[in-house]
CSV table of C-alpha atoms in Angstrom, one decimal:
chain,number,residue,atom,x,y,z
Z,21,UNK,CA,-125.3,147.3,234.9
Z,22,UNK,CA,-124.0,144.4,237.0
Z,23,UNK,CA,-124.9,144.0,240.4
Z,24,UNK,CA,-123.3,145.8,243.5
Z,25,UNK,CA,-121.0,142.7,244.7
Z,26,UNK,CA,-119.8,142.2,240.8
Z,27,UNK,CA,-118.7,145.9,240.7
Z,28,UNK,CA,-116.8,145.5,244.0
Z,29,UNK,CA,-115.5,142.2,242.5
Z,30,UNK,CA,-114.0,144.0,239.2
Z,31,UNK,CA,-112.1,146.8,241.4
Z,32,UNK,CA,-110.9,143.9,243.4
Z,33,UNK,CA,-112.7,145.6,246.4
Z,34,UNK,CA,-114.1,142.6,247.5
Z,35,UNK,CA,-110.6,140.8,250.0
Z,36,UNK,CA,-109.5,144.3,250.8
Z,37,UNK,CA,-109.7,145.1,254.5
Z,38,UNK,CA,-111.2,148.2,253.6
Z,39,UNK,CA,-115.0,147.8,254.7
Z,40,UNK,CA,-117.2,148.8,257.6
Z,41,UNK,CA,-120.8,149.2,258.5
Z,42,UNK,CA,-122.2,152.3,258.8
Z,43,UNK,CA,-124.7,152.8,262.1
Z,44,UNK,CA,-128.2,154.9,262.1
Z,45,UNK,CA,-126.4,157.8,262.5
Z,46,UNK,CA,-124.1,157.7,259.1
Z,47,UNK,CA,-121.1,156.7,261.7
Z,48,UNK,CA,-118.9,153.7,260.4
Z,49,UNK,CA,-118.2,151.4,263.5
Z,50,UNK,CA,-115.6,149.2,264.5
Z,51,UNK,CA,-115.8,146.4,261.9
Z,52,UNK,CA,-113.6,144.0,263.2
Z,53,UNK,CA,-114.7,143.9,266.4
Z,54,UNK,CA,-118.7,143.9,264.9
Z,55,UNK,CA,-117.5,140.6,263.2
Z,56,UNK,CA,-115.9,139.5,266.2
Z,57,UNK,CA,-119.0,139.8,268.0
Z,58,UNK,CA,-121.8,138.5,265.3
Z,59,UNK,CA,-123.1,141.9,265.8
Z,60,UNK,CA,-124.6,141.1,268.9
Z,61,UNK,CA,-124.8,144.1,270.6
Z,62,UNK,CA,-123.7,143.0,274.2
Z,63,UNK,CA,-120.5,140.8,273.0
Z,64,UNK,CA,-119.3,143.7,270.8
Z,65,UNK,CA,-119.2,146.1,273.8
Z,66,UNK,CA,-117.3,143.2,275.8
Z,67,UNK,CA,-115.0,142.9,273.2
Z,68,UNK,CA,-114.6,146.5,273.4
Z,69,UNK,CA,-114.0,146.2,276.9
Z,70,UNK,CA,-111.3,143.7,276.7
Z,71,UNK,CA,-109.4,145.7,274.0
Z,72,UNK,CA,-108.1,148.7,275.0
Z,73,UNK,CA,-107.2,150.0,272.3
Z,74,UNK,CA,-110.2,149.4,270.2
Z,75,UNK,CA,-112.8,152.2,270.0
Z,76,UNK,CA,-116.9,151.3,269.0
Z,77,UNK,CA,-116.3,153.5,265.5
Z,78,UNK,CA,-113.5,152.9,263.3
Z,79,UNK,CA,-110.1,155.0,264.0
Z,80,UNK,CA,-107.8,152.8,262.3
Z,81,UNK,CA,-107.0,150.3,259.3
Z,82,UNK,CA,-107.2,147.2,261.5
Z,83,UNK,CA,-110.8,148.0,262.7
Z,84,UNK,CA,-111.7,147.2,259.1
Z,85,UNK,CA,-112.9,143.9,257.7
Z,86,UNK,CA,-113.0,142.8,253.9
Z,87,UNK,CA,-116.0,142.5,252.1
Z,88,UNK,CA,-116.3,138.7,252.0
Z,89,UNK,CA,-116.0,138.9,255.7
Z,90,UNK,CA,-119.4,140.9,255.9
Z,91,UNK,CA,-120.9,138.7,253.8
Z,92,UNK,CA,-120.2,136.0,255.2
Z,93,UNK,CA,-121.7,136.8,258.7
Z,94,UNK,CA,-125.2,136.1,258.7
Z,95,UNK,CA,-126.2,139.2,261.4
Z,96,UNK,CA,-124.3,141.5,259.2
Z,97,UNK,CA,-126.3,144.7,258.2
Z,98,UNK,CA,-125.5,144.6,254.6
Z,99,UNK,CA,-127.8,147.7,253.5
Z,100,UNK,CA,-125.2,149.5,255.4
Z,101,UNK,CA,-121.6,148.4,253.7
Z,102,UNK,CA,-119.4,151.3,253.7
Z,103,UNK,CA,-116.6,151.5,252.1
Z,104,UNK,CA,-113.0,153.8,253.2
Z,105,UNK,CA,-111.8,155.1,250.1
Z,106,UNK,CA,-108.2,155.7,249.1
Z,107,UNK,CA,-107.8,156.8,245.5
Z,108,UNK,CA,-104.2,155.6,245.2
Z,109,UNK,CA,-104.6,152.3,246.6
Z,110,UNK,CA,-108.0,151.5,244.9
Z,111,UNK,CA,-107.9,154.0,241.6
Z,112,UNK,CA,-111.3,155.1,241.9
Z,113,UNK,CA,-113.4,158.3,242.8
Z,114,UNK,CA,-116.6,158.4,244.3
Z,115,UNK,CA,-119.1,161.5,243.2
Z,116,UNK,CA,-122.0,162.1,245.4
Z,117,UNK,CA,-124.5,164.3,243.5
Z,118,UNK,CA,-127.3,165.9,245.2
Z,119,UNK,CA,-130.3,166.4,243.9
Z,120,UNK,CA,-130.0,170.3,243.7
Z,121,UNK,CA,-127.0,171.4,242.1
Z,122,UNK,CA,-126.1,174.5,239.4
Z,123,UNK,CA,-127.0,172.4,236.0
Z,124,UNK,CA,-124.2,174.2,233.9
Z,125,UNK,CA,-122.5,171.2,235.3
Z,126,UNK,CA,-124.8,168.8,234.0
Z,127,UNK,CA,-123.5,168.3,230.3
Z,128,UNK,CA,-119.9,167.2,232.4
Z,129,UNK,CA,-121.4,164.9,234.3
Z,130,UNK,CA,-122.9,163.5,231.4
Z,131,UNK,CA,-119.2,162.7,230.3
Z,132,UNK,CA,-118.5,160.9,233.1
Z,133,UNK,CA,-117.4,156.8,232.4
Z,134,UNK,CA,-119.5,155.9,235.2
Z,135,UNK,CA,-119.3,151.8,236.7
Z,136,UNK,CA,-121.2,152.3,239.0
Z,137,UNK,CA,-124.2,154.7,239.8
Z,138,UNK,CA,-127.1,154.3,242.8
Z,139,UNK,CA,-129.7,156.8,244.1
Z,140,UNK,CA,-128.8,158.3,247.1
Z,141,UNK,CA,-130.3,158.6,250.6
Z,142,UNK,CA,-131.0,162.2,250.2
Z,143,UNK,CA,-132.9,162.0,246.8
Z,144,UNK,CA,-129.5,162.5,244.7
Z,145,UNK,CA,-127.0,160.1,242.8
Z,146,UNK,CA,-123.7,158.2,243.9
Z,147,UNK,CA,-121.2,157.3,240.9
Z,148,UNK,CA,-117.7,155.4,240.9
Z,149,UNK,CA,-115.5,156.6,238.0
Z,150,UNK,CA,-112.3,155.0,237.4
Z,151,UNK,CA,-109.0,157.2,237.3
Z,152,UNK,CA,-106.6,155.3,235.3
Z,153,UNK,CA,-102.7,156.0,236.8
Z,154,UNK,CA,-101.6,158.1,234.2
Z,155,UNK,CA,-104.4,160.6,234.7
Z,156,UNK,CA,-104.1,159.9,238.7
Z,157,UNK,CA,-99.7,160.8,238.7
Z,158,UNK,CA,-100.7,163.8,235.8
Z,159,UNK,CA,-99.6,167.2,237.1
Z,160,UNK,CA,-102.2,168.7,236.0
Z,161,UNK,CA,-104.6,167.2,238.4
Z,162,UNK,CA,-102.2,167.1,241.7
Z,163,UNK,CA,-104.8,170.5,242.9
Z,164,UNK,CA,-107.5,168.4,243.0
Z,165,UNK,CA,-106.1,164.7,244.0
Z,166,UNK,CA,-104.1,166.1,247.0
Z,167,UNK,CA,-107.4,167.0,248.5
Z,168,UNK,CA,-109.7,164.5,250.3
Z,169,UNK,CA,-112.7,165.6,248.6
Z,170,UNK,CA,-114.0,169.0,246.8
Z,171,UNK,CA,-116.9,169.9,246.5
Z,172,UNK,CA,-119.0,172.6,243.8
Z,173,UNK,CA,-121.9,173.8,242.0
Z,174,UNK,CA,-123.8,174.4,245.1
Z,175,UNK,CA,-127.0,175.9,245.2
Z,176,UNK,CA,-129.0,177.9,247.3
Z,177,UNK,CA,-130.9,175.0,248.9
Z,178,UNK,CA,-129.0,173.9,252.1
Z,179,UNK,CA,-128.6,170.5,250.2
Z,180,UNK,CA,-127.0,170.9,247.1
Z,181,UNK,CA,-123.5,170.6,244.7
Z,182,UNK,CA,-121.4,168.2,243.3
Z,183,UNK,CA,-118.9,166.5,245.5
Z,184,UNK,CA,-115.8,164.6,244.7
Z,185,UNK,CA,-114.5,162.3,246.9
Z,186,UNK,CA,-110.7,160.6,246.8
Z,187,UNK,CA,-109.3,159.4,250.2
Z,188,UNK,CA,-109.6,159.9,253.7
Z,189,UNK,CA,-113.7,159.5,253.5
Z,190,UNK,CA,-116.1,156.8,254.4
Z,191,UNK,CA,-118.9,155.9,251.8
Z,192,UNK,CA,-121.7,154.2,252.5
Z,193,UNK,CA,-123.8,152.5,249.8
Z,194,UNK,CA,-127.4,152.2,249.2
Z,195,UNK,CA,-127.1,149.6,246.4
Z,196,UNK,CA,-130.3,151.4,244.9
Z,197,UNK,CA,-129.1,150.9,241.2
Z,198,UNK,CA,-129.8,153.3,238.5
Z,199,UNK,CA,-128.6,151.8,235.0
Z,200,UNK,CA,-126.7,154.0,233.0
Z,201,UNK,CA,-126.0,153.3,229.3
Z,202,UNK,CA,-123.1,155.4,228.1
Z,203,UNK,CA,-119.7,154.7,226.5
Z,204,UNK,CA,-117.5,157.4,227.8
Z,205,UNK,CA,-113.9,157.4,227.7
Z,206,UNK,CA,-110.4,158.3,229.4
Z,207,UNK,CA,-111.1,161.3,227.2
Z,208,UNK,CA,-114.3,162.3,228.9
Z,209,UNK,CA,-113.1,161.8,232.1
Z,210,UNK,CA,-110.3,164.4,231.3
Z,211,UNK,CA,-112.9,166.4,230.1
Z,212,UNK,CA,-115.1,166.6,233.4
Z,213,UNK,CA,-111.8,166.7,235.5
Z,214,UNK,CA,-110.7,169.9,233.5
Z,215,UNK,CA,-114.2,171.5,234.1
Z,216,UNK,CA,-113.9,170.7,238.2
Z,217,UNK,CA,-110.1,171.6,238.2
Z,218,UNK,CA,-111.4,175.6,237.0
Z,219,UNK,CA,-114.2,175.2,239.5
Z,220,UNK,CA,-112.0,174.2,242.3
Z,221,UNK,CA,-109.5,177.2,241.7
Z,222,UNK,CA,-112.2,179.5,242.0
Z,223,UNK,CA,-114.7,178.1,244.5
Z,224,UNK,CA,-112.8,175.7,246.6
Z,225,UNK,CA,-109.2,176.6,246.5
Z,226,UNK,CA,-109.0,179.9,246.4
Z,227,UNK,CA,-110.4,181.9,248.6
Z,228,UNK,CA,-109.5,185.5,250.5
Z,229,UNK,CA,-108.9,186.4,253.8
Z,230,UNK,CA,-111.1,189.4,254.7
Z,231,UNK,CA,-110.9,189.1,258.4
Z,232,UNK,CA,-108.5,191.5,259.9
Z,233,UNK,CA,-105.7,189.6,261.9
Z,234,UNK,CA,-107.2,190.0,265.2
Z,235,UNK,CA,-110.8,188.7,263.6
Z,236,UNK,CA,-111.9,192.9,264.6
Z,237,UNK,CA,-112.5,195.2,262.5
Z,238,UNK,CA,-110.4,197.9,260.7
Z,239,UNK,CA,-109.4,200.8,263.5
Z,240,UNK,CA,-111.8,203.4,263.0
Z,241,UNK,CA,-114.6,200.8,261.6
Z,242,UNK,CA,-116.1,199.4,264.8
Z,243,UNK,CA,-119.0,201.5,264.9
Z,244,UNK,CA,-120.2,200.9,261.7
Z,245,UNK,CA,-119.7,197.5,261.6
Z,246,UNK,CA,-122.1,197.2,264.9
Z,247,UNK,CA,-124.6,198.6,262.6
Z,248,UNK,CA,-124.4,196.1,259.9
Z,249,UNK,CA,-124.5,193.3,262.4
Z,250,UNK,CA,-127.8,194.9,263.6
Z,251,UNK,CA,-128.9,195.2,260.0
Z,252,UNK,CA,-127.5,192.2,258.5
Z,253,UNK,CA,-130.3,189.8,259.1
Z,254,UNK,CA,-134.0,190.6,259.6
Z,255,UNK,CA,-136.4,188.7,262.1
Z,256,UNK,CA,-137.3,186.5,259.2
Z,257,UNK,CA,-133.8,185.7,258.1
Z,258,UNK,CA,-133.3,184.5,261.7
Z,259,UNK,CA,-135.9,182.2,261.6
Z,260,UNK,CA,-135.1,180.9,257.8
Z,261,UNK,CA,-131.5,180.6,258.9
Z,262,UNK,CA,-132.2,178.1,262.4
Z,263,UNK,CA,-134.9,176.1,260.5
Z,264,UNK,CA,-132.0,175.3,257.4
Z,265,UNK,CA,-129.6,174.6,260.2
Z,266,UNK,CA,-132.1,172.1,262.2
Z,267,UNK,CA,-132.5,170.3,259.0
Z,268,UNK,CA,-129.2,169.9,258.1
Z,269,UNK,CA,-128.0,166.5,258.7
Z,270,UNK,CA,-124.9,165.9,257.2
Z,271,UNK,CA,-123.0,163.6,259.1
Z,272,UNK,CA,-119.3,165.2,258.7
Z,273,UNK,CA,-119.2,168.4,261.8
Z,274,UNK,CA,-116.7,170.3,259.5
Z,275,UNK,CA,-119.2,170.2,256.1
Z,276,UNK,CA,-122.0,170.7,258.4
Z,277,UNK,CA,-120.9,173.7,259.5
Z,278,UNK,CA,-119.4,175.5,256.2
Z,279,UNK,CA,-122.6,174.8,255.0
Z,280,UNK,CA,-124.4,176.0,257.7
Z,281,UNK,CA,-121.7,179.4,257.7
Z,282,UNK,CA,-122.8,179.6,254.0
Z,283,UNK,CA,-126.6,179.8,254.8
Z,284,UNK,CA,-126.0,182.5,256.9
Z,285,UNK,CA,-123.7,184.3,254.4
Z,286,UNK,CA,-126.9,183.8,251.5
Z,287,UNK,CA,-128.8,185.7,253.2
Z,288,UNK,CA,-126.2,188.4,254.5
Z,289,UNK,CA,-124.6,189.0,250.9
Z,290,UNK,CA,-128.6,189.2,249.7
Z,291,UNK,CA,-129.5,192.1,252.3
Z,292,UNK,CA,-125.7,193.4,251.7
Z,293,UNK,CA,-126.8,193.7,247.9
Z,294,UNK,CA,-130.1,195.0,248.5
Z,295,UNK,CA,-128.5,197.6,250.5
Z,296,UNK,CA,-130.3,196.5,253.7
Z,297,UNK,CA,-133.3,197.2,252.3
Z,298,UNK,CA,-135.8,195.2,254.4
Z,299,UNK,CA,-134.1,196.5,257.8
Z,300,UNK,CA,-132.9,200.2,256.4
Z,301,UNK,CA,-130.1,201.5,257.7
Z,302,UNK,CA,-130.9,204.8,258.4
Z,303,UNK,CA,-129.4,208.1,257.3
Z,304,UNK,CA,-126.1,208.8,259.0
Z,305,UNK,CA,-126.0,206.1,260.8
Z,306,UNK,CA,-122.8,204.9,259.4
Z,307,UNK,CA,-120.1,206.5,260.0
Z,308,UNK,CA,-118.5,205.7,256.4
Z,309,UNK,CA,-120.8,205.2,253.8
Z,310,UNK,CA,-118.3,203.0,252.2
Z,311,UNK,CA,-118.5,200.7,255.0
Z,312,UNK,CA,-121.4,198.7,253.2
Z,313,UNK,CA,-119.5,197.3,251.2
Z,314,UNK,CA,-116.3,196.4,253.5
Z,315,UNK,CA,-115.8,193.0,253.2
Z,316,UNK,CA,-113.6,192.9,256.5
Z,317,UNK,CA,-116.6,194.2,258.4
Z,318,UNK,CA,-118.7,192.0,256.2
Z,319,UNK,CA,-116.7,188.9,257.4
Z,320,UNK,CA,-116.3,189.9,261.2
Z,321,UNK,CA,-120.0,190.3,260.7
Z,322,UNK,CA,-120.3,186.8,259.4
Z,323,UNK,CA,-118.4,185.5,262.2
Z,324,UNK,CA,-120.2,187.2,265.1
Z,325,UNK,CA,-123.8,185.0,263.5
Z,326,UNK,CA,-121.7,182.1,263.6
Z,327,UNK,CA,-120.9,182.5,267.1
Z,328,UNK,CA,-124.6,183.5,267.4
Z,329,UNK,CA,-126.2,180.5,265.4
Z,330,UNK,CA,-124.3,177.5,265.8
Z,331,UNK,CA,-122.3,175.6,269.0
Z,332,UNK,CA,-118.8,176.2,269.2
Z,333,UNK,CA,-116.4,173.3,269.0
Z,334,UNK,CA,-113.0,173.1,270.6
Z,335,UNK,CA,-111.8,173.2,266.4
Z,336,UNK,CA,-112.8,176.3,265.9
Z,337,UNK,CA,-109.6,177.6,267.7
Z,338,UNK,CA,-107.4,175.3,266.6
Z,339,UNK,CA,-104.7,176.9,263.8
Z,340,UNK,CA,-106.2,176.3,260.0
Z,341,UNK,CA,-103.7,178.5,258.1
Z,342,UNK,CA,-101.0,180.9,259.6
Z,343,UNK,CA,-103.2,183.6,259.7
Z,344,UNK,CA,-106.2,182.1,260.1
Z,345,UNK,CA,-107.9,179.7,263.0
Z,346,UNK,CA,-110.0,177.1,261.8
Z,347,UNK,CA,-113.8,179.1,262.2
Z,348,UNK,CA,-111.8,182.1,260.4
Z,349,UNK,CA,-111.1,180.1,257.9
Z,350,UNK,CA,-114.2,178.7,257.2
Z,351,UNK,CA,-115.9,181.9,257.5
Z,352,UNK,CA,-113.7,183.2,254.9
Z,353,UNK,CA,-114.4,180.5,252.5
Z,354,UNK,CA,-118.1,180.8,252.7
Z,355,UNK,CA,-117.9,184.5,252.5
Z,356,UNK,CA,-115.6,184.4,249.4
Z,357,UNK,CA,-118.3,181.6,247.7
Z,358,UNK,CA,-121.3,183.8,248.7
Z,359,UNK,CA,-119.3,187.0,247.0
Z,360,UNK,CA,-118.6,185.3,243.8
Z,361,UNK,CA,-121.8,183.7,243.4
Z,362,UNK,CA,-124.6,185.5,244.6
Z,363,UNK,CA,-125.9,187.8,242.4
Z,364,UNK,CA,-127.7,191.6,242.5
């Protein structure tokens, strides 16, 4: 495989103003001005200064440089190059792989006509697939390319799935390149993209909305579903659940926290199945025996250990559906992934 500046070269990459640096904590900064500056630290926060409309991480297009501008500053950081990706300006996908994920996806993957592939930061794999125009204006594929990214095959480890990336994302590469030898086609890549289309529609499209509107329970279900909040999780669930949220890095809030929501929804569904059995709940305690398996009381359940294990952000308020407010929302979709995929 060519080197990482050839690849760029190819996708005529290279003199589009569509490159940043990424700082220590995964954010991308304010290129331009970086440049500007030499990336000495004290003349890019003058710059800053003297700009008003200029912000230290990048909020717009012009704070953007191209890649032979990065180059060709000597202070530049170039272990950091990040790249903001727009499928339909640039006709490529980025797929970061992590290095847990279900492996019925594997034999996809494997069909994939990769130009690009790297290790990742996190032990997993990078790949940038070209999507020919007539695959990227199909109909058939509008569910998936409308999106910024989608994600699937997660598994239970707190890092894990396959995610797709198309627009509205920043990339950052490691340029730790793993050769890959394959000859895979438009063909294949119609293949994989049928394969995440069916995954999509069940794990990242679709989902249900269990919460009542008023994010209570049913009338008449209060009670019980007190109990199963004081069931739901046992002392050492607790103490699983903040060590997986205390290592989980991921630099985007809004993934952080679905995945964080979906730890806590693991072990939920798991006791749920088990029919509480490491914290029984005792005999007549509920009120409706049926209310186990409620999944109204199972999501305002949810919701209540999100309040409970992570910090609130002014978001989670903010409208995500009609219905539904943006923490409602996610709740539901981690619920409905931990429903459909966790098993007796």
């Amino acid at each position: 495989m060519t080197n990482f500046y050839e690849v760029m070269e190819s996708l005529n990459l290279t003199n589009k103003p569509v490159w940043t640096i990424s700082d220590k904590n995964k954010v991308p900064m304010n290129a331009r001005a970086a440049v500007l500056a030499h990336f000495n630290r004290d003349e890019f926060f003058k710059i800053i200064r003297n700009h008003p409309y200029w912000h230290t991480h990048a909020s717009r297009p012009e704070d953007l440089v191209t890649l032979t501008e990065l180059r060709s500053e000597p202070a530049a950081p170039l272990s950091a190059l990040t790249l903001s990706l727009d499928l339909s300006d640039q006709s490529i996908m980025v797929i970061d792989i992590e290095q847990y994920f279900d492996n019925r996806s594997l034999r996809y993957l494997q069909r994939l006509p990769v130009i690009y592939s790297e290790r990742s930061r996190h032990g997993g794999q990078h790949y940038i697939v070209k999507v020919p125009k007539e695959i990227q204006t199909a109909d058939k594929y509008q569910a998936l390319f409308s999106k910024s990214r989608v994600k699937f095959a997660q598994t239970a480890h707190s890092h894990s799935g396959i995610e797709l990336f198309f627009r509205k994302h920043f990339i950052t590469f490691t340029q730790n390149i793993i050769s890959i030898n394959q000859s895979n086609t438009t063909h294949d890549l119609r293949f994989f993209l049928d394969y995440v289309l069916k995954q999509a529609n069940t794990n990242t499209v679709t989902r249900h909305n269990y919460l009542a509107a008023d994010s209570s329970p049913q009338e008449g279900h209060s009670h019980d579903a007190t109990v199963i909040l004081n069931h739901g999780l046992t002392k050492y669930n607790r103490q699983a659940i903040k060590g997986i949220i205390a290592q989980n890095d991921d630099p985007d809030d809004s993934t952080r926290e679905y995945q964080d929501i979906f730890t806590i929804a693991r072990f939920l569904i798991k006791n749920q199945r088990s029919h509480y059995k490491q914290l029984p709940i005792a005999e007549g305690e509920l009120q409706n025996p049926k209310s186990i398996n409620d999944t109204a009381i199972l999501a305002w359940v949810l919701l209540q250990y999100t309040y409970e294990f992570l910090d609130s952000r002014q978001k989670w308020d903010r409208p995500a559906t009609r219905n539904q407010s943006y923490i409602e929302y996610t709740v539901n979709k981690a619920l409905s992934y931990a429903l459909e995929n966790i098993k007796d």
